[in-house]
PDB file of C-alpha atoms in Angstrom:
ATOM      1  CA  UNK A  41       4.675  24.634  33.738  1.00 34.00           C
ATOM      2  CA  UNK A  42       1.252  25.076  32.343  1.00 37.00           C
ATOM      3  CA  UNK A  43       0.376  21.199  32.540  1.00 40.00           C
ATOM      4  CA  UNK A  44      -2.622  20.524  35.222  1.00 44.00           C
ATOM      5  CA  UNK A  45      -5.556  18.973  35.192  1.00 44.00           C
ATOM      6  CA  UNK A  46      -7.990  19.688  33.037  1.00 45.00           C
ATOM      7  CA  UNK A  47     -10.964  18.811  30.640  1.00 48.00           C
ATOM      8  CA  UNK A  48     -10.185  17.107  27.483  1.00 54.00           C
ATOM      9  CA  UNK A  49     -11.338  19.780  25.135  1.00 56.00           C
ATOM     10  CA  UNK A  50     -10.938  17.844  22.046  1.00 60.00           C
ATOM     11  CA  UNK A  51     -13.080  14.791  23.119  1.00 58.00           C
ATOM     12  CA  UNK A  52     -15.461  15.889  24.931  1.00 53.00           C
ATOM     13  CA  UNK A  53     -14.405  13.659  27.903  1.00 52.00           C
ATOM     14  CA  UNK A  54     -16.357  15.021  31.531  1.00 41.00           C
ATOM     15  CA  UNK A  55     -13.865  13.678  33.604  1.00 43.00           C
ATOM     16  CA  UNK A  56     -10.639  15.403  34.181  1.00 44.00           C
ATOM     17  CA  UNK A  57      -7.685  14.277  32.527  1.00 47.00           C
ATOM     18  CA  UNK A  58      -4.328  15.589  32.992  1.00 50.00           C
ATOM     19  CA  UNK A  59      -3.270  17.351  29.483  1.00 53.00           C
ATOM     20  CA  UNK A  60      -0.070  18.603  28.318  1.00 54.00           C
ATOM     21  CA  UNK A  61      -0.354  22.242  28.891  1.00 54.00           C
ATOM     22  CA  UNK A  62      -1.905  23.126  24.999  1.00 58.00           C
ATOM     23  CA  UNK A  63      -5.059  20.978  25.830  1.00 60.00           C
ATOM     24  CA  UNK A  64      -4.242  19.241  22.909  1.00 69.00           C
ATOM     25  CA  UNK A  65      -4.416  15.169  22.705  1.00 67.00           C
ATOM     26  CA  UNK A  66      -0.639  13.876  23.089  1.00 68.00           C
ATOM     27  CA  UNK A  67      -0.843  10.452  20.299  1.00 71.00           C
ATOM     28  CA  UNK A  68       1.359   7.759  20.632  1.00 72.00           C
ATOM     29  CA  UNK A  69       2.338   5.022  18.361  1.00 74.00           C
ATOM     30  CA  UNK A  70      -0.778   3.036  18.953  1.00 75.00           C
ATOM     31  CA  UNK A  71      -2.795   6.179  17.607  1.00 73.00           C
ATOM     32  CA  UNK A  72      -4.846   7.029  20.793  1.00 73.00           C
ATOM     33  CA  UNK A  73      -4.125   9.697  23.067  1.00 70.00           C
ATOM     34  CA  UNK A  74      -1.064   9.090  26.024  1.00 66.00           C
ATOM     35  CA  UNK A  75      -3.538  10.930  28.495  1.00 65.00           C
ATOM     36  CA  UNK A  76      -7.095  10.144  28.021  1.00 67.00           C
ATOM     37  CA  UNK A  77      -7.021   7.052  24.881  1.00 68.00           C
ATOM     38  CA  UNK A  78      -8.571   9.531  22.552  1.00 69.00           C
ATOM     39  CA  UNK A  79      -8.345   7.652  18.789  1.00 68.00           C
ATOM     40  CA  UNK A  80      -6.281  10.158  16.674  1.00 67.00           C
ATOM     41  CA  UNK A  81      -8.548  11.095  13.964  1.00 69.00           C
ATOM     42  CA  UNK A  82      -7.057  10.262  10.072  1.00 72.00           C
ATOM     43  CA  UNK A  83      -6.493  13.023   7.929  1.00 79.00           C
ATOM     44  CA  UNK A  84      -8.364  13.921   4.840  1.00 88.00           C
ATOM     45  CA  UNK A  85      -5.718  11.841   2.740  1.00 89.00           C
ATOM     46  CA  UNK A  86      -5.350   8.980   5.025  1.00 88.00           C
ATOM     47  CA  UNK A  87      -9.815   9.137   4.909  1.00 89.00           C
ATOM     48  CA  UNK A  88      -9.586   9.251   1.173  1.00 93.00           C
ATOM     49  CA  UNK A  89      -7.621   5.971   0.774  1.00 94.00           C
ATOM     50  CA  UNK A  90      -9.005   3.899   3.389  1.00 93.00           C
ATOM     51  CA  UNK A  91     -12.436   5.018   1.419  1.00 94.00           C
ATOM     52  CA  UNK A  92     -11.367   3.683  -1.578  1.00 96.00           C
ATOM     53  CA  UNK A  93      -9.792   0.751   0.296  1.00 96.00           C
ATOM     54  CA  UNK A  94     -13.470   0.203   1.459  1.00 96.00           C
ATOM     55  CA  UNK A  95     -15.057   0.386  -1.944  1.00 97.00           C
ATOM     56  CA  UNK A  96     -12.845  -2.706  -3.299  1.00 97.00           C
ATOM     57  CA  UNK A  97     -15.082  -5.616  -4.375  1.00 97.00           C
ATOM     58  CA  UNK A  98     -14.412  -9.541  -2.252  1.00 96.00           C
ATOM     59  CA  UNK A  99     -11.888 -11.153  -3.940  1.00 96.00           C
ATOM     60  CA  UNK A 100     -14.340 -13.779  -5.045  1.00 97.00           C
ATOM     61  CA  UNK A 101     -16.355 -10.667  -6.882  1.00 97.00           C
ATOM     62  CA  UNK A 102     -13.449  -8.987  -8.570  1.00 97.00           C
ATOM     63  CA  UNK A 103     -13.406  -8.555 -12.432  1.00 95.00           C
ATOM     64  CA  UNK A 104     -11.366  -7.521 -15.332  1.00 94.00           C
ATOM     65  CA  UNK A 105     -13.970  -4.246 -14.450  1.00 95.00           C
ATOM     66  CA  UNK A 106     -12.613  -3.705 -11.589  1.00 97.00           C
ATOM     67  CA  UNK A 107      -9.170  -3.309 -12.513  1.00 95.00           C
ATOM     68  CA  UNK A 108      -9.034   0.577 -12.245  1.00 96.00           C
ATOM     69  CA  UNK A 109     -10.799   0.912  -8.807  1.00 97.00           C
ATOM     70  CA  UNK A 110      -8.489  -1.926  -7.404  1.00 98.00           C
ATOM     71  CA  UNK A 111      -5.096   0.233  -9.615  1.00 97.00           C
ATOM     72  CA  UNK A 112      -6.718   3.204  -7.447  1.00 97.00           C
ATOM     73  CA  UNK A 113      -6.735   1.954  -4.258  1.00 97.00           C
ATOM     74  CA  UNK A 114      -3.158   0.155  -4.556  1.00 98.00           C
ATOM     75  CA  UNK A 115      -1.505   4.127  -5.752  1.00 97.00           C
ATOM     76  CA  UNK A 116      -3.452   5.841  -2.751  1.00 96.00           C
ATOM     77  CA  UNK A 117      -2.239   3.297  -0.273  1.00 97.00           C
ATOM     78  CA  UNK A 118       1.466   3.533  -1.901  1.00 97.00           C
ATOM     79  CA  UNK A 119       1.323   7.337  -1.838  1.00 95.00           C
ATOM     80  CA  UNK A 120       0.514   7.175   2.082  1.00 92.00           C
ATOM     81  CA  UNK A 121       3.404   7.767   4.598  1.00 90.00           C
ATOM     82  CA  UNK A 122       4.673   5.596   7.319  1.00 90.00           C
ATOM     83  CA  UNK A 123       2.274   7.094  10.180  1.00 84.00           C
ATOM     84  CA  UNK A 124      -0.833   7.520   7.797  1.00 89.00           C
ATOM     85  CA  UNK A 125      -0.300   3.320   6.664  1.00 93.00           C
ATOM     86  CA  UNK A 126      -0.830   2.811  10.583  1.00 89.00           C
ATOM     87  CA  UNK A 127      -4.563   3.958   9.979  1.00 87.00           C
ATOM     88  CA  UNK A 128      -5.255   1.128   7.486  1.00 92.00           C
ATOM     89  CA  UNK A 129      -5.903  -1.984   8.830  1.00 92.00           C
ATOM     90  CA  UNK A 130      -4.831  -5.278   8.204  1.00 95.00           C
ATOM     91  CA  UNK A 131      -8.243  -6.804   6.921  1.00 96.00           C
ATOM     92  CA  UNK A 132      -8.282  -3.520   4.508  1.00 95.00           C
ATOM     93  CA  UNK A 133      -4.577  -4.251   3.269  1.00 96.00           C
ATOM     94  CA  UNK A 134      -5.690  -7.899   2.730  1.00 97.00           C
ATOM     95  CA  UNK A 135      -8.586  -6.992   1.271  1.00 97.00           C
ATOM     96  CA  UNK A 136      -6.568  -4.836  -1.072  1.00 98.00           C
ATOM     97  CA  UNK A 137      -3.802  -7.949  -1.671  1.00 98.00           C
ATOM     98  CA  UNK A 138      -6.507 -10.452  -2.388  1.00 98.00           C
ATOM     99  CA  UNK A 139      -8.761  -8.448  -5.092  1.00 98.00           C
ATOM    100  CA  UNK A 140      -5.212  -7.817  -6.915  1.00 97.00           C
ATOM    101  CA  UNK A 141      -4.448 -11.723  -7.250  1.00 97.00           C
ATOM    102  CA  UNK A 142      -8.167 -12.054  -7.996  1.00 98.00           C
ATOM    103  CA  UNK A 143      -7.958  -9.330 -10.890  1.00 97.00           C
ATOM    104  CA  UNK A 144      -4.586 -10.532 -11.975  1.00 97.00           C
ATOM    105  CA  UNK A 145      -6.365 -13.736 -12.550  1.00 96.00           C
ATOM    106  CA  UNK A 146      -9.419 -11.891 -14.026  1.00 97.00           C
ATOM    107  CA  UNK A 147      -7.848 -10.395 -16.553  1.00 97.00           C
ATOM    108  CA  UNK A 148      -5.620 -13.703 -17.239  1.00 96.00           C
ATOM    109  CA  UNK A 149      -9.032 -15.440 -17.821  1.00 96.00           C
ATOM    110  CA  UNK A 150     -10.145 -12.578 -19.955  1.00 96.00           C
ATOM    111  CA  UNK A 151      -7.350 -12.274 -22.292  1.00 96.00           C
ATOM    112  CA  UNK A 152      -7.113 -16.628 -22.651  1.00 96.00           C
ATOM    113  CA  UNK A 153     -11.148 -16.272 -23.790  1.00 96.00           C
ATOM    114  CA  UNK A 154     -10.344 -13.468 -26.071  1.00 97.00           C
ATOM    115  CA  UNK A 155      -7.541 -15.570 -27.865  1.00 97.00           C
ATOM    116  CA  UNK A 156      -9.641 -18.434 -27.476  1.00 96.00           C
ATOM    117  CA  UNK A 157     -12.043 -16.499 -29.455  1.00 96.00           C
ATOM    118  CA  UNK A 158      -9.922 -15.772 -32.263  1.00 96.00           C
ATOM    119  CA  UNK A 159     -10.822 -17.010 -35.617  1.00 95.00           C
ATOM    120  CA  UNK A 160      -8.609 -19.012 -37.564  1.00 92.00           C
ATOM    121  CA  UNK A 161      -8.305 -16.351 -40.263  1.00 93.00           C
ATOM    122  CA  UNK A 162      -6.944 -13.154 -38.009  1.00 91.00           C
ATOM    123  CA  UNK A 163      -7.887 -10.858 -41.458  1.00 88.00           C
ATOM    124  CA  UNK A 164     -11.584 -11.680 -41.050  1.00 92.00           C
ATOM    125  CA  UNK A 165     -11.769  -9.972 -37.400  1.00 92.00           C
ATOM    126  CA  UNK A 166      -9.623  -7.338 -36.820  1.00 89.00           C
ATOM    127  CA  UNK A 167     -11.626  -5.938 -34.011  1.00 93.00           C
ATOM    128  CA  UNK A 168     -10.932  -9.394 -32.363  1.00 95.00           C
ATOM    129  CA  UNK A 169      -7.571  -9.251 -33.181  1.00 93.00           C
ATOM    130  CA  UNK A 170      -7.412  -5.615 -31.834  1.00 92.00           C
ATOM    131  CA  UNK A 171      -9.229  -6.641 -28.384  1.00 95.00           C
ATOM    132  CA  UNK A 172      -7.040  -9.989 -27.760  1.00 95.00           C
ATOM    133  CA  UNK A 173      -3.860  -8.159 -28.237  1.00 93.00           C
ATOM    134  CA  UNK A 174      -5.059  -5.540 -26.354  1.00 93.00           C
ATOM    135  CA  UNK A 175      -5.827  -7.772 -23.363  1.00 95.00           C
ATOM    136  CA  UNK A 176      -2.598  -9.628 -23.562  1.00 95.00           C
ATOM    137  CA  UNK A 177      -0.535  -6.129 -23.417  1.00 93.00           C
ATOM    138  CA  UNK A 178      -1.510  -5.249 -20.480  1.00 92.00           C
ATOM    139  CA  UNK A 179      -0.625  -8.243 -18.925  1.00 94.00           C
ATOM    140  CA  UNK A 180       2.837  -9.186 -16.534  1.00 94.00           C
ATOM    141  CA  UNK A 181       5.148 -11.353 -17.853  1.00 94.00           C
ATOM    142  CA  UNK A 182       4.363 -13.157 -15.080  1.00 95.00           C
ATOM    143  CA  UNK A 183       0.453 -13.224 -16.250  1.00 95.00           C
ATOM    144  CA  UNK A 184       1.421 -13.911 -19.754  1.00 94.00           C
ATOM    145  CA  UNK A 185       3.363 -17.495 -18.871  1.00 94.00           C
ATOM    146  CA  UNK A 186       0.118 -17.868 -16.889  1.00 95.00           C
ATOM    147  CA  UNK A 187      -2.097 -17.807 -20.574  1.00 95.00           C
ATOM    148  CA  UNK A 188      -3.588 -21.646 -21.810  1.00 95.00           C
ATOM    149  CA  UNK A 189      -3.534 -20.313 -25.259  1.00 93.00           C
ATOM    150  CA  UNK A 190      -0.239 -20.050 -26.423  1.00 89.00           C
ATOM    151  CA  UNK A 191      -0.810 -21.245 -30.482  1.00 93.00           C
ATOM    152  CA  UNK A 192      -3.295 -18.255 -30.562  1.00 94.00           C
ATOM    153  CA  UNK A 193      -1.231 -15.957 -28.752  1.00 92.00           C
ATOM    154  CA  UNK A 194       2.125 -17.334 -30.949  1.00 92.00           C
ATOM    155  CA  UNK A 195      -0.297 -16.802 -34.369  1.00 92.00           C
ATOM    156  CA  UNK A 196      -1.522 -13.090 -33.040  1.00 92.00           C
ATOM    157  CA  UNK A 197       1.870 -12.100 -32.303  1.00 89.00           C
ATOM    158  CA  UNK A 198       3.580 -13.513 -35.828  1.00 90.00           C
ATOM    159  CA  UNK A 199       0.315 -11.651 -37.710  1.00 90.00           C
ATOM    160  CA  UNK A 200       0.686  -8.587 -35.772  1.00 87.00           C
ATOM    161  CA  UNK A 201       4.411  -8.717 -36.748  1.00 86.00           C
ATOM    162  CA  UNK A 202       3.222  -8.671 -40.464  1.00 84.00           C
ATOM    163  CA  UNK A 203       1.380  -5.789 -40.566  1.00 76.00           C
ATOM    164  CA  UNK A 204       1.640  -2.769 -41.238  1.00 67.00           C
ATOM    165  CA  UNK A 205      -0.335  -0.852 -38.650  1.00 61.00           C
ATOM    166  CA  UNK A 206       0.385   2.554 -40.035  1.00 56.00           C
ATOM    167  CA  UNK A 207      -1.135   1.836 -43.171  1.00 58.00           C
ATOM    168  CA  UNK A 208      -4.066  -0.089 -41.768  1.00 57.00           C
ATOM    169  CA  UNK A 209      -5.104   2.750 -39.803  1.00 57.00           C
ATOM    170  CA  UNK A 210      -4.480   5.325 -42.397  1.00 57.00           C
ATOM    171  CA  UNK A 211      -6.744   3.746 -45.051  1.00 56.00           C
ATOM    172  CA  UNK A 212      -9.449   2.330 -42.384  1.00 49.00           C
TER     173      UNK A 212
END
């Protein structure tokens, strides 16, 4: 039947373990090996993601910088299949959870300063204009009923709406 005892070639392990007949490590659910508790190494995608995973700031240290690393680490975790997501752990998916309710509110904060910043005239500033509206559009609609400066946000939309963007850009 080819099974018998033999020396976990795989691991390294000096004892004798009895291994299915390939020699090869037999995993089970719990990711270590049925025969001799071997951890079942991650694969080069599964190691990518829980790298970038790693690299995510606290929560309490998260920015409106941070916003691609943390969009990084959410699409490799996504892109991982059932048995890879078993690698990750849950202080790594937490981690992940809490930095994007930290940068949601990070870039919240950022685009309520930017309005706040706004002058009265919109005409006099249009880079301020540009980098308010900017901030608001990338925001959820969920985000955006979460903003403290709705006059400013009400007068950038209505100016916005007057414009002619085309031309602006054209002649600028």
């Amino acid at each position: 039947d080819g099974a018998g005892i033999r020396t976990c070639e795989l691991c390294k392990q000096t004892e004798e373990v009895v291994m299915p007949a390939t020699g090869q490590h037999n995993y089970g659910d719990d990711l270590k090996c049925t025969v001799c508790g071997a951890a079942e190494p991650a694969d080069e995608v599964t190691a990518a993601a829980i790298a970038l995973l790693e690299a995510l700031p606290a929560a309490e240290d998260v920015t409106a910088n941070d916003r691609d690393a943390i969009k990084a680490a959410r699409a490799a975790y996504d892109a991982l299949t059932d048995h890879q997501k078993k690698f990750v752990s849950e202080e790594l998916l937490t981690a992940l959870t809490d930095a994007e309710k930290a940068l949601s509110g990070a870039l919240v904060a950022q685009a309520d300063a930017l309005l706040a910043a706004l002058p009265d005239d919109l005409t006099s500033d249009m880079g301020a204009v540009f980098a308010a509206y900017n901030a608001v559009s990338t925001l959820s609609e969920a985000e955006k009923a979460q903003l403290t400066q709705a006059d400013k946000l009400a007068a950038l939309n209505a100016y916005l709406g007057t414009m002619d963007l085309y031309s602006y850009f054209k002649e600028g």
